[in-house]
Coordinates of C-alpha atoms and ligand atoms in Angstrom, one line a residue:
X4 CA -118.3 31.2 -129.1
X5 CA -117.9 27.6 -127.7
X6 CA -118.3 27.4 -124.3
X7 CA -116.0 25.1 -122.5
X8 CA -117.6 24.8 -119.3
X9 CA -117.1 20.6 -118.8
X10 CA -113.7 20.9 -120.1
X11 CA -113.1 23.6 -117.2
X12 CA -114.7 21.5 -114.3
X13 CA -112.8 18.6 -115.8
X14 CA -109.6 20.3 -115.2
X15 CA -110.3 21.6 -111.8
X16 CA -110.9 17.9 -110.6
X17 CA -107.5 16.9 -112.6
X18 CA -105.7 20.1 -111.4
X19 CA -106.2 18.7 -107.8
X20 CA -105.0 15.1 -109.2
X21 CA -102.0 16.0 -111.4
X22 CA -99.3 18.8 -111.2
X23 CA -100.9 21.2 -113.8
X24 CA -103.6 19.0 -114.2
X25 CA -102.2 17.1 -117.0
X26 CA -99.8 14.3 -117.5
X27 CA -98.0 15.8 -120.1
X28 CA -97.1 19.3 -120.0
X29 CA -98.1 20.9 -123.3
X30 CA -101.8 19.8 -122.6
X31 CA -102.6 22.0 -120.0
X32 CA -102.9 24.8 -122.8
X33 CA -100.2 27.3 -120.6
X34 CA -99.0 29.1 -124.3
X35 CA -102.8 29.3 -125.6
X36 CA -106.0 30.6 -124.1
X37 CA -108.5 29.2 -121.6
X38 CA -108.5 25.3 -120.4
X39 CA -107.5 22.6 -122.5
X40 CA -109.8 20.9 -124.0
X41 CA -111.2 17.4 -122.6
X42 CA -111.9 15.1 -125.8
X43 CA -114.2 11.8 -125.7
X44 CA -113.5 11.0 -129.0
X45 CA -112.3 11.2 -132.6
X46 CA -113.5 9.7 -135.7
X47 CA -111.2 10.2 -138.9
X48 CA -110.3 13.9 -138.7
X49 CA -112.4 15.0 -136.3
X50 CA -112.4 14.9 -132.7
X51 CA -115.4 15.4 -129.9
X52 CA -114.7 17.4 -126.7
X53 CA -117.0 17.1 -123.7
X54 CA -118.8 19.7 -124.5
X55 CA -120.1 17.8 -127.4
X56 CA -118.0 20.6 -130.0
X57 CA -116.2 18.4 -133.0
X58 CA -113.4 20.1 -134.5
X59 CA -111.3 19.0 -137.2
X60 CA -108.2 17.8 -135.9
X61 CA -104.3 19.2 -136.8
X62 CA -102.8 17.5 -134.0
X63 CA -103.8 13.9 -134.1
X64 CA -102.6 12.8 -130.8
X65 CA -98.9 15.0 -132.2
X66 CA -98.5 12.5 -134.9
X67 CA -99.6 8.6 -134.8
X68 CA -102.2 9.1 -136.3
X69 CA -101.1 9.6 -139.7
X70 CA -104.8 7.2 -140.6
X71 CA -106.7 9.4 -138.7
X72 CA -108.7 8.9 -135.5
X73 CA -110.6 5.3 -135.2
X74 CA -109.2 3.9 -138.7
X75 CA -111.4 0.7 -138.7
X76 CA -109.1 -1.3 -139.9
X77 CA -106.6 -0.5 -136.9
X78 CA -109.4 -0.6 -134.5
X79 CA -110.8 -4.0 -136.1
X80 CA -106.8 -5.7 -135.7
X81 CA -106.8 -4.4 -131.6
X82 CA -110.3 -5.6 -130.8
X83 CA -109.1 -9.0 -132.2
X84 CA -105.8 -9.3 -130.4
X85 CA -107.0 -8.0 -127.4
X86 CA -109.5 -11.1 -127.4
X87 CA -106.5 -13.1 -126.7
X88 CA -104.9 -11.5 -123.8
X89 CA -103.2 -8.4 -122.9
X90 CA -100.0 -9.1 -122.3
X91 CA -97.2 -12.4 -121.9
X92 CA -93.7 -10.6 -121.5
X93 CA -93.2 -13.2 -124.2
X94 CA -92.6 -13.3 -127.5
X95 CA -95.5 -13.1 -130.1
X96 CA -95.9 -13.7 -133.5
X97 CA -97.5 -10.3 -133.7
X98 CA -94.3 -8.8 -132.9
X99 CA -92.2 -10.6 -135.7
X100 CA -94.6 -9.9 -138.3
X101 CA -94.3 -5.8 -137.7
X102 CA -90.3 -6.2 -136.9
X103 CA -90.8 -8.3 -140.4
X104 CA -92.6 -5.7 -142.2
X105 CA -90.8 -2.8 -141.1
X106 CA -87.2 -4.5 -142.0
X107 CA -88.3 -5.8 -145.1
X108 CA -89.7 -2.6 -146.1
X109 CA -86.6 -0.2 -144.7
X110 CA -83.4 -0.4 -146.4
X111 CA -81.7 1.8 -143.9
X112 CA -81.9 -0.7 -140.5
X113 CA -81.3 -4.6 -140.4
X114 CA -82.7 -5.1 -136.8
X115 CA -84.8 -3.6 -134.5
X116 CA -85.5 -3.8 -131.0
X117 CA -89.4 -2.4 -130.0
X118 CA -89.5 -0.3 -126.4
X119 CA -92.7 1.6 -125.0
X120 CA -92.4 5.3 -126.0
X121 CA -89.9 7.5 -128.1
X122 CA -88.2 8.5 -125.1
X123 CA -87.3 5.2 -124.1
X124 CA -86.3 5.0 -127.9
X125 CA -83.7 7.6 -127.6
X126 CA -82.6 6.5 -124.4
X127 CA -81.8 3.3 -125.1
X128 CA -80.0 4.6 -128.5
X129 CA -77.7 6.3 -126.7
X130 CA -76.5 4.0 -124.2
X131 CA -76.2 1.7 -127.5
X132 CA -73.9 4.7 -129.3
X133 CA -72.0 4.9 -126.2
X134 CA -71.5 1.4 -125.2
X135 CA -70.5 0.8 -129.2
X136 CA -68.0 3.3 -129.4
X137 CA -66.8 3.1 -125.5
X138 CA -67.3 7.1 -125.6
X139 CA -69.4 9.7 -123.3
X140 CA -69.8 12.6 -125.0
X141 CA -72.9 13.8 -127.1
X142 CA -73.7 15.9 -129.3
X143 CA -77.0 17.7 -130.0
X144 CA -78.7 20.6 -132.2
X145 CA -80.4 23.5 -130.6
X146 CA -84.5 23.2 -131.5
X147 CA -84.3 19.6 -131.9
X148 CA -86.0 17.8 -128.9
X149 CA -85.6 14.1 -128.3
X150 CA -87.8 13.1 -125.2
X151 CA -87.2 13.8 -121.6
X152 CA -83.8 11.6 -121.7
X153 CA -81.8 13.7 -118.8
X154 CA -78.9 14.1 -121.3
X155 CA -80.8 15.5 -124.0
X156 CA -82.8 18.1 -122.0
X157 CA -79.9 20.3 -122.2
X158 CA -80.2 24.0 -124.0
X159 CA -78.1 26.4 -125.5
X160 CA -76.3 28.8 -123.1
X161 CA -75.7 31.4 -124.3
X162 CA -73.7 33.2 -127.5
X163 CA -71.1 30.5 -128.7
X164 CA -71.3 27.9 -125.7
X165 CA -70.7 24.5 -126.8
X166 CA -71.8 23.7 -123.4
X167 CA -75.3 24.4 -122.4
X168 CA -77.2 24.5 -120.1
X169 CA -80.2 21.9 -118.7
X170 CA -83.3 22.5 -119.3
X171 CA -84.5 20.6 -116.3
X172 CA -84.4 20.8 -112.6
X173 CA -83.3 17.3 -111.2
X174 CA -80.5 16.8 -114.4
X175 CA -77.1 16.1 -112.5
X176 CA -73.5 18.9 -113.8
X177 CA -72.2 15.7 -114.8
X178 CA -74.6 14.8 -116.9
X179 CA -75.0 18.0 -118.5
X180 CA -71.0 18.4 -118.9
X181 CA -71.3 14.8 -121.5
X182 CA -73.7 16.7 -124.0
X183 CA -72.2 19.5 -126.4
X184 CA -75.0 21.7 -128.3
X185 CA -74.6 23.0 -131.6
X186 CA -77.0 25.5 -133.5
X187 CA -78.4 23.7 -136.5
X188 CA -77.0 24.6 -140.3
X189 CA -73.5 25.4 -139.4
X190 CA -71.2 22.7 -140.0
X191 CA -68.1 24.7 -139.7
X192 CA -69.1 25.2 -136.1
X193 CA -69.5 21.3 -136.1
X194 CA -66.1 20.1 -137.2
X195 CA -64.5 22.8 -135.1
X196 CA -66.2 20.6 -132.0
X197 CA -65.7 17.0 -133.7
X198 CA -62.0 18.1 -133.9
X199 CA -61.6 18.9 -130.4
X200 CA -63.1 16.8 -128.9
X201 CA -62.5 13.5 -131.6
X202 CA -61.5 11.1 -128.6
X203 CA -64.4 11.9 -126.5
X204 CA -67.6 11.7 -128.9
X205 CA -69.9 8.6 -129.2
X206 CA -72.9 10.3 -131.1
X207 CA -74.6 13.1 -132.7
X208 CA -78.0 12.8 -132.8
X209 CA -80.3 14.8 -134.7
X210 CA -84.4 15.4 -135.8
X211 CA -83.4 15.7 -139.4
X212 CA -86.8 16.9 -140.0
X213 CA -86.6 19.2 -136.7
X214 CA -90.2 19.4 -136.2
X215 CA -91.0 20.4 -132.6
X216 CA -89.4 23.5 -132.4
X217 CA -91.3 24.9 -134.9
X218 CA -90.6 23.2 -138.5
X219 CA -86.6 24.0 -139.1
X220 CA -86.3 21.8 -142.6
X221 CA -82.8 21.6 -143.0
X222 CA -81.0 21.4 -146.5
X223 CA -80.2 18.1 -147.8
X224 CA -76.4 19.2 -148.7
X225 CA -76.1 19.9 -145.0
X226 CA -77.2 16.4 -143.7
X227 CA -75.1 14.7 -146.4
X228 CA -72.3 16.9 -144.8
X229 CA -73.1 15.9 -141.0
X230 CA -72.9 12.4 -142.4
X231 CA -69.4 12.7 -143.6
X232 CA -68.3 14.6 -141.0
X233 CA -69.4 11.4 -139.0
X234 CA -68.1 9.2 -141.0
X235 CA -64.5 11.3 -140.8
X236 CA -64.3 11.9 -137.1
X237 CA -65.4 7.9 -136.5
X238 CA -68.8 9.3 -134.5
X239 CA -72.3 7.5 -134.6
X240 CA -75.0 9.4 -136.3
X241 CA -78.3 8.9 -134.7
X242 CA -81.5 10.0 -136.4
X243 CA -83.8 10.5 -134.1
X244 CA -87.1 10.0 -136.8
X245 CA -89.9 9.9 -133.4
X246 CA -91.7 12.2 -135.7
X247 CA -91.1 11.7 -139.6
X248 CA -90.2 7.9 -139.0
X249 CA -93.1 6.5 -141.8
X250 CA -94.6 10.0 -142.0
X251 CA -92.5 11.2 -145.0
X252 CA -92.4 8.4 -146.3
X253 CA -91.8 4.4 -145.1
X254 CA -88.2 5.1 -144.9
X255 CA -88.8 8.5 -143.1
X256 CA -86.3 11.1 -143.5
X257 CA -83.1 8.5 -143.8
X258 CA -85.3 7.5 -147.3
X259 CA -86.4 11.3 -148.0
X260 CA -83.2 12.2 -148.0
X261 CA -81.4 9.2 -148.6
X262 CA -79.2 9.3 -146.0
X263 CA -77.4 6.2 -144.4
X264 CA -77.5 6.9 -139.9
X265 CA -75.7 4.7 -138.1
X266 CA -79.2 4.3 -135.4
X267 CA -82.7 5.1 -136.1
X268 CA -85.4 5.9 -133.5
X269 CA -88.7 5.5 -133.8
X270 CA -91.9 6.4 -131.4
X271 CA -95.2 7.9 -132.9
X272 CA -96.6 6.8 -136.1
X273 CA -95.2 2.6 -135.5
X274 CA -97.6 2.2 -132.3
X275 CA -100.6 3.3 -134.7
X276 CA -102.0 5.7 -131.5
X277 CA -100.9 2.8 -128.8
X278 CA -97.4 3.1 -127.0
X279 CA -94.6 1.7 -128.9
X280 CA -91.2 3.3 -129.7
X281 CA -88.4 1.3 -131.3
X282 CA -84.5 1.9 -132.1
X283 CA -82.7 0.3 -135.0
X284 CA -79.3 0.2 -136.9
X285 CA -77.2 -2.2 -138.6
X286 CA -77.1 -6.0 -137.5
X287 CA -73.2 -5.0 -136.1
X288 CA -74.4 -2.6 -134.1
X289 CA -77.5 -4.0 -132.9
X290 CA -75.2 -7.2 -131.7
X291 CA -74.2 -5.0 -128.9
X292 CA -77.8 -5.1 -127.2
X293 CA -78.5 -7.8 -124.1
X294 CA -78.7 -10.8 -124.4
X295 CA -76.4 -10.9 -127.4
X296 CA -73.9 -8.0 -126.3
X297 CA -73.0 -6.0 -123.2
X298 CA -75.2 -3.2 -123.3
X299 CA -78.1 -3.7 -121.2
X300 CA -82.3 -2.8 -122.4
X301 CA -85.3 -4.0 -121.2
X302 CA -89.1 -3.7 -120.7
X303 CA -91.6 -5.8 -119.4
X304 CA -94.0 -4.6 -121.6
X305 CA -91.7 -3.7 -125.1
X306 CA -93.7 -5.1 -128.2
X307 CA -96.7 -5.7 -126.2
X308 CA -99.5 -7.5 -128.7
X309 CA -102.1 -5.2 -128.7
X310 CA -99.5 -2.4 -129.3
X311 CA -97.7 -4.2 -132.1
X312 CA -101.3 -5.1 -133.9
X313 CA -102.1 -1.6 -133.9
X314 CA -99.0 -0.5 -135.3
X315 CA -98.7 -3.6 -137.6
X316 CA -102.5 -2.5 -139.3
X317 CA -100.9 1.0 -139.4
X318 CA -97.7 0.2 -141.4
X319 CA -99.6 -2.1 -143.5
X320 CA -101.9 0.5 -144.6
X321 CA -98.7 3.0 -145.4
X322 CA -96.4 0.0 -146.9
X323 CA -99.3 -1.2 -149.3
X324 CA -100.7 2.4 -151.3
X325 CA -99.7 5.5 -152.3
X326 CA -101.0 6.6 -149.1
X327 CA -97.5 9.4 -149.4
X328 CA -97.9 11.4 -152.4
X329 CA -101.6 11.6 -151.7
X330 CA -101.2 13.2 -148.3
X331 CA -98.2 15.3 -149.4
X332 CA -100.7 16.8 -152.5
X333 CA -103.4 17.4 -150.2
X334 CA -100.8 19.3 -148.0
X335 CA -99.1 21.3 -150.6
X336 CA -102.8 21.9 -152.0
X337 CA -104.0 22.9 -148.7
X338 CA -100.9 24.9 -147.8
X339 CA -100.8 26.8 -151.0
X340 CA -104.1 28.3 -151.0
X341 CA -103.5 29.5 -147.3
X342 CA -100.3 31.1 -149.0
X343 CA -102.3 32.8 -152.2
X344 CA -103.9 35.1 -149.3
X345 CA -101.1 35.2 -147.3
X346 CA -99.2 36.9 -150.6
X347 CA -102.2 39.0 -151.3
X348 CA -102.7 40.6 -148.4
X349 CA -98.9 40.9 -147.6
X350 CA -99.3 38.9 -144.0
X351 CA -95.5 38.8 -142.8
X352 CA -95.9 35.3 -141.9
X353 CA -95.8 31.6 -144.2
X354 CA -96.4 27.7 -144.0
X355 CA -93.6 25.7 -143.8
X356 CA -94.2 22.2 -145.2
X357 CA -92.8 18.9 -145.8
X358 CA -94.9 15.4 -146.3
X359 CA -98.0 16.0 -144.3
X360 CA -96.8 18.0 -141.8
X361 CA -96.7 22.1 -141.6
X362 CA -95.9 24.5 -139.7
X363 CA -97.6 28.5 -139.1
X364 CA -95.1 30.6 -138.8
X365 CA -94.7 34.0 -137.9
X366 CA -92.0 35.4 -140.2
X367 CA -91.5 35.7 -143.8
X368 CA -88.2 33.7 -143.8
X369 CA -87.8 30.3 -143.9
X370 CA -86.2 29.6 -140.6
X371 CA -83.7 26.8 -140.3
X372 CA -82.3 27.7 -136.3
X373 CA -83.9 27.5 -133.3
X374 CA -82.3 31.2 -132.4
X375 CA -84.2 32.9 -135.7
X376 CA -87.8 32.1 -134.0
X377 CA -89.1 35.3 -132.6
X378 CA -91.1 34.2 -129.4
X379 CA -92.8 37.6 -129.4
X380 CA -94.6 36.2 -132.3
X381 CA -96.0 33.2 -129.9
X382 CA -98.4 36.1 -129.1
X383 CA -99.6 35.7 -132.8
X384 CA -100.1 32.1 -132.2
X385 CA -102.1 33.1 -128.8
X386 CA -104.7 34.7 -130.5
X387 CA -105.1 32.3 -133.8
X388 CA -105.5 29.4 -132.0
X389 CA -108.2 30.9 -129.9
X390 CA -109.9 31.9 -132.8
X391 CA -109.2 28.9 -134.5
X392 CA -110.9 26.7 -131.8
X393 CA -114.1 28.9 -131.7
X394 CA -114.6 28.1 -135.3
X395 CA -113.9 24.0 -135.1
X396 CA -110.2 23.6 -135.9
X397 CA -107.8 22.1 -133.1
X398 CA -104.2 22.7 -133.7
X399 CA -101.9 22.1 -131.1
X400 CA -101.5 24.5 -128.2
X401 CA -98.3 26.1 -128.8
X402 CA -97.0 27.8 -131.9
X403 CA -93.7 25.7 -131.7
X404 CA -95.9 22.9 -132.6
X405 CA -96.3 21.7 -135.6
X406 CA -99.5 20.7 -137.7
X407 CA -100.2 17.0 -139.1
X408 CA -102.4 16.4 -142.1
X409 CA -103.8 12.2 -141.9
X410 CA -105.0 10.1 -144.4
X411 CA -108.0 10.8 -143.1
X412 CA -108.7 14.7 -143.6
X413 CA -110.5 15.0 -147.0
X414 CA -110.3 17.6 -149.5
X415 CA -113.4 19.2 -148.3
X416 CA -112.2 19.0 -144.5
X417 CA -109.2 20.7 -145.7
X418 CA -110.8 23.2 -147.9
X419 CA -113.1 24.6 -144.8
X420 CA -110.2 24.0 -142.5
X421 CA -108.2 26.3 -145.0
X422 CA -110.8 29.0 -144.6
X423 CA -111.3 29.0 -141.3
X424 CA -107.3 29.4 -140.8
X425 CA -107.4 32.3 -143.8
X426 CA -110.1 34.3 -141.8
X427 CA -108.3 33.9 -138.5
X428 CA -105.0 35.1 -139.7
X429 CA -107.3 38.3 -140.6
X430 CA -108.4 38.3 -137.4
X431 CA -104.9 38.2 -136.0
X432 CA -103.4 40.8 -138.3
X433 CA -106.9 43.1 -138.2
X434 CA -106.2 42.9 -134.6
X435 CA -102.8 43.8 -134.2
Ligands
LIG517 C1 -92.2 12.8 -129.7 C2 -90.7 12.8 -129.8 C3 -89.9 12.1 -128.9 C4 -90.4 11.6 -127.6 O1 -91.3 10.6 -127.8 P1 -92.4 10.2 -126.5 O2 -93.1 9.0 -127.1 O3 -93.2 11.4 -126.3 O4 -91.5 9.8 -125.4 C5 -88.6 12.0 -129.1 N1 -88.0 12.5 -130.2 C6 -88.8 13.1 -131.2 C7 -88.1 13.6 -132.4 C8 -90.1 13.3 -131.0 O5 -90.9 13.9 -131.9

């Protein structure tokens, strides 16, 4: 066992400083057993808790770090630009040459505008959607989660309600009453509502690889249909790609698809593990953002130097190599084998997968709806991850989390990784 007795007293002091003791909720480790784990560092796929226990790492920070932890090259460009200052609220050349690189190499967007986090992304994206099209309404997908934006954080009600209901204390009726929620894969269901409510709709915004509810890969023929459905009803299709922006590829899941939105956001992997989120469409659309339109966005410290080098060293690396069909062989090599036992011993469970990211779960179906996932399984989960971290592999601490596989992990990482994960899914079903 690994004792975690400095991450505990850690998070006694932080529990007296912060409101769980974290400053992000899913950190304080409420779905998983014991404290969370304090970390004091990570090199490549590995991280180091306080305890002085390395694990190899399937979070990676939930998704920038698509290099892995410490990636010279990314720590080499912050050190220098960091030499210079920290921040102007001025333009920077640094900031043109990654709004440069990520145009040139992104056929789906023609200008961009860089913000602090991929909530502030998705904020700003719809106030864009609604001050283009001079309409309210939203609409959203149960299981796909788009920041802590107060219109977004609305759930399904129950049955059939197109209407849900927030998923927030402090989220005003009205707010709530502007955003309609629709399960995922039914697009009968969806022109039903675009129909109705045709004069009131500015957006539907979607995670077209929904990956934090669980990983609910949709079918391509179904986000071509969303599209035209769109395109027909004269509604703004927002991808919200936070997650697989430049992790399925440079043109994340707009290029893996290829699939023309009307807005793009982006948080995550385009700060290269430093805060930077960014929203992006066509140069029409984008006129309508202060100072050259009416719709106001701001922030003192959007495309911040030392921010932009580290995402500008990231993107480099992905925009110059094959640095894609490698990690998506190493994940389709490492998920496979986990499979091959799966099938032999007739686990009721499978990876779902897609790029370098993969998900554990606990059914035998491929799940495509938020309303399929069984959270009794989470119980499943409980006991894995536990297991998991006792033997050196971090995942992140909820089962509706999905996994992330950087450039960084190598094929013998993966391969004890893999083993590791293969004896604890005995564990969990011996001990069930
Ligand atoms: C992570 C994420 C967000 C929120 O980004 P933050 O930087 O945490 O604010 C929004 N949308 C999606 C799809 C995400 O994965």
């Amino acid at each position: 066992m690994r004792d975690r007795q400095k991450s505990a007293r850690l998070f006694e002091t932080a529990k007296e400083y912060f409101p769980g003791g974290v400053n992000s909720p899913v950190r304080a480790f409420k779905s998983v057993s014991g404290p969370p784990l304090f970390i004091k560092k990570g090199n490549g796929c590995k991280i180091t808790c306080e305890d002085n226990h390395t694990y190899i790492d399937f979070c990676c920070s939930w998704g920038p770090l698509i290099l892995g932890h410490n990636h010279e090259r990314v720590r080499n460009r912050i050190v220098e630009t960091v030499k210079n200052g920290t921040s102007f609220g001025a333009p920077t050349r640094l900031g043109n040459q990654l709004g440069g690189l990520i145009l040139n190499k992104h056929q789906y967007i023609e200008q961009i505008r860089f913000v602090s986090s991929g909530t502030e992304a998705v904020m700003s994206a719809i106030r864009l959607a609604r001050g283009v099209t001079g309409k309210d309404k939203i609409i959203k997908f149960d299981g796909c989660y788009h920041g802590h934006v107060d219109s977004l954080l609305v759930s399904a009600g129950s049955g059939l309600a197109t209407f849900g209901t927030s998923s927030s204390a402090g989220i005003p009726e009205a707010f709530i009453k502007e955003t309609l929620i629709l399960p995922l894969d039914d697009l009968d269901r969806l022109e039903e509502v675009m129909k109705k409510h045709q004069e009131e709709i500015a957006a539907v915004i979607i995670e077209p690889i929904p990956a934090n509810n669980g990983l609910l890969l949709q079918d391509k023929e179904y986000l071509q249909g969303l599209r035209a459905l769109c395109t027909k009803y004269g509604v703004l299709l927002i991808f919200d790609e936070v997650i697989s922006g430049f992790r399925v590829g440079f043109e994340g899941a707009a290029g893996y698809y290829d699939i023309q939105p009307d807005i793009i956001t982006f948080g995550k992997i385009i700060g290269g593990g430093l805060p930077v989120g960014a929203f992006a469409a066509s140069r029409e659309i984008m006129s309508h953002i202060s100072p050259e339109g009416p719709v106001y966005q701001a922030g003192t410290l959007s495309a911040n130097p030392v921010a932009m080098a580290a995402g500008l060293a990231t993107l480099e690396e992905l925009a110059g190599k094959h640095i894609y069909s490698q990690l998506e062989e190493k994940t389709q090599h490492f998920v496979g084998k986990i499979m091959e036992h799966v099938e032999e011993k007739g686990y009721p469970m499978h990876l779902a997968s897609i790029g370098s990211i993969f998900w554990i779960c606990f059914s035998q179906h491929r799940i495509k709806k938020a309303s399929e996932i069984d959270p009794a399984s989470m119980e499943n989960f409980k006991k894995l991850h536990e297991y998991l971290l006792n033997k050196g592999v971090y995942l992140g601490p909820s089962g509706y989390e999905v996994g992330f596989i950087s450039a960084a992990h190598t094929d013998d990482d993966l391969e004890m990784a893999g083993q590791i994960l293969l004896r604890g899914l005995d564990h969990v079903y011996e001990t069930s």
